[in-house]
Amino acid sequence: MKRKDKNKSSPGQMKLLWDDWEVADSEVIKVALKFVMANCYDPKIAMQLFT
C-alpha cells in the first residue's frame, strides 16, 4: 500500500498571501513585548522572557 505525500497541494490550490511574507524580528519583539506587558500580573517576571 502506498502512502500519500501529506505536504502535496491540490491542483489549482492557491498559496496563502502570508506564506512568503518576511517580517523583521524587531517588529515582532516590539508587538510581543506590548502584548505580554498588557496581559501580565508581574512585569518583573514578564520581562525575564525578553532578556
mmCIF file of C-alpha atoms in Angstrom:
data_model
loop_
_atom_site.group_PDB
_atom_site.id
_atom_site.type_symbol
_atom_site.label_atom_id
_atom_site.label_comp_id
_atom_site.label_asym_id
_atom_site.label_seq_id
_atom_site.Cartn_x
_atom_site.Cartn_y
_atom_site.Cartn_z
ATOM 1 C CA MET A 1 0.000 0.000 0.000
ATOM 2 C CA LYS A 2 1.422 3.404 -0.994
ATOM 3 C CA ARG A 3 1.344 6.382 1.310
ATOM 4 C CA LYS A 4 0.245 9.757 0.002
ATOM 5 C CA ASP A 5 2.540 12.729 0.436
ATOM 6 C CA LYS A 6 0.900 14.841 3.171
ATOM 7 C CA ASN A 7 2.583 18.070 2.038
ATOM 8 C CA LYS A 8 1.350 17.791 -1.523
ATOM 9 C CA SER A 9 -1.070 20.568 -2.501
ATOM 10 C CA SER A 10 -4.164 20.045 -4.587
ATOM 11 C CA PRO A 11 -4.020 21.016 -8.260
ATOM 12 C CA GLY A 12 -5.042 24.637 -8.654
ATOM 13 C CA GLN A 13 -4.714 25.375 -4.945
ATOM 14 C CA MET A 14 -3.583 28.942 -4.307
ATOM 15 C CA LYS A 15 -0.853 29.830 -1.826
ATOM 16 C CA LEU A 16 -1.766 31.980 1.136
ATOM 17 C CA LEU A 17 -0.752 35.622 0.896
ATOM 18 C CA TRP A 18 1.355 35.486 4.053
ATOM 19 C CA ASP A 19 3.101 32.241 3.090
ATOM 20 C CA ASP A 20 6.197 34.053 1.755
ATOM 21 C CA TRP A 21 5.899 37.129 3.965
ATOM 22 C CA GLU A 22 9.119 38.162 5.684
ATOM 23 C CA VAL A 23 8.814 40.006 8.997
ATOM 24 C CA ALA A 24 11.594 41.864 10.742
ATOM 25 C CA ASP A 25 12.339 40.276 14.118
ATOM 26 C CA SER A 26 12.463 43.672 15.804
ATOM 27 C CA GLU A 27 8.835 44.333 14.823
ATOM 28 C CA VAL A 28 7.711 41.002 16.239
ATOM 29 C CA ILE A 29 9.573 41.601 19.507
ATOM 30 C CA LYS A 30 8.011 45.062 19.906
ATOM 31 C CA VAL A 31 4.485 43.699 19.456
ATOM 32 C CA ALA A 32 5.169 40.702 21.709
ATOM 33 C CA LEU A 33 6.538 42.964 24.437
ATOM 34 C CA LYS A 34 3.428 45.166 24.343
ATOM 35 C CA PHE A 35 1.149 42.124 24.417
ATOM 36 C CA VAL A 36 2.954 40.444 27.316
ATOM 37 C CA MET A 37 3.149 43.617 29.367
ATOM 38 C CA ALA A 38 -0.570 44.303 28.815
ATOM 39 C CA ASN A 39 -1.521 40.806 29.977
ATOM 40 C CA CYS A 40 0.902 40.147 32.831
ATOM 41 C CA TYR A 41 0.429 40.324 36.583
ATOM 42 C CA ASP A 42 4.059 40.952 37.484
ATOM 43 C CA PRO A 43 6.094 42.992 34.968
ATOM 44 C CA LYS A 44 9.407 41.908 36.547
ATOM 45 C CA ILE A 45 8.698 38.259 35.807
ATOM 46 C CA ALA A 46 7.370 39.019 32.320
ATOM 47 C CA MET A 47 10.489 40.995 31.411
ATOM 48 C CA GLN A 48 12.650 37.922 32.121
ATOM 49 C CA LEU A 49 11.281 36.468 28.871
ATOM 50 C CA PHE A 50 12.824 39.303 26.872
ATOM 51 C CA THR A 51 16.286 39.414 28.415
#
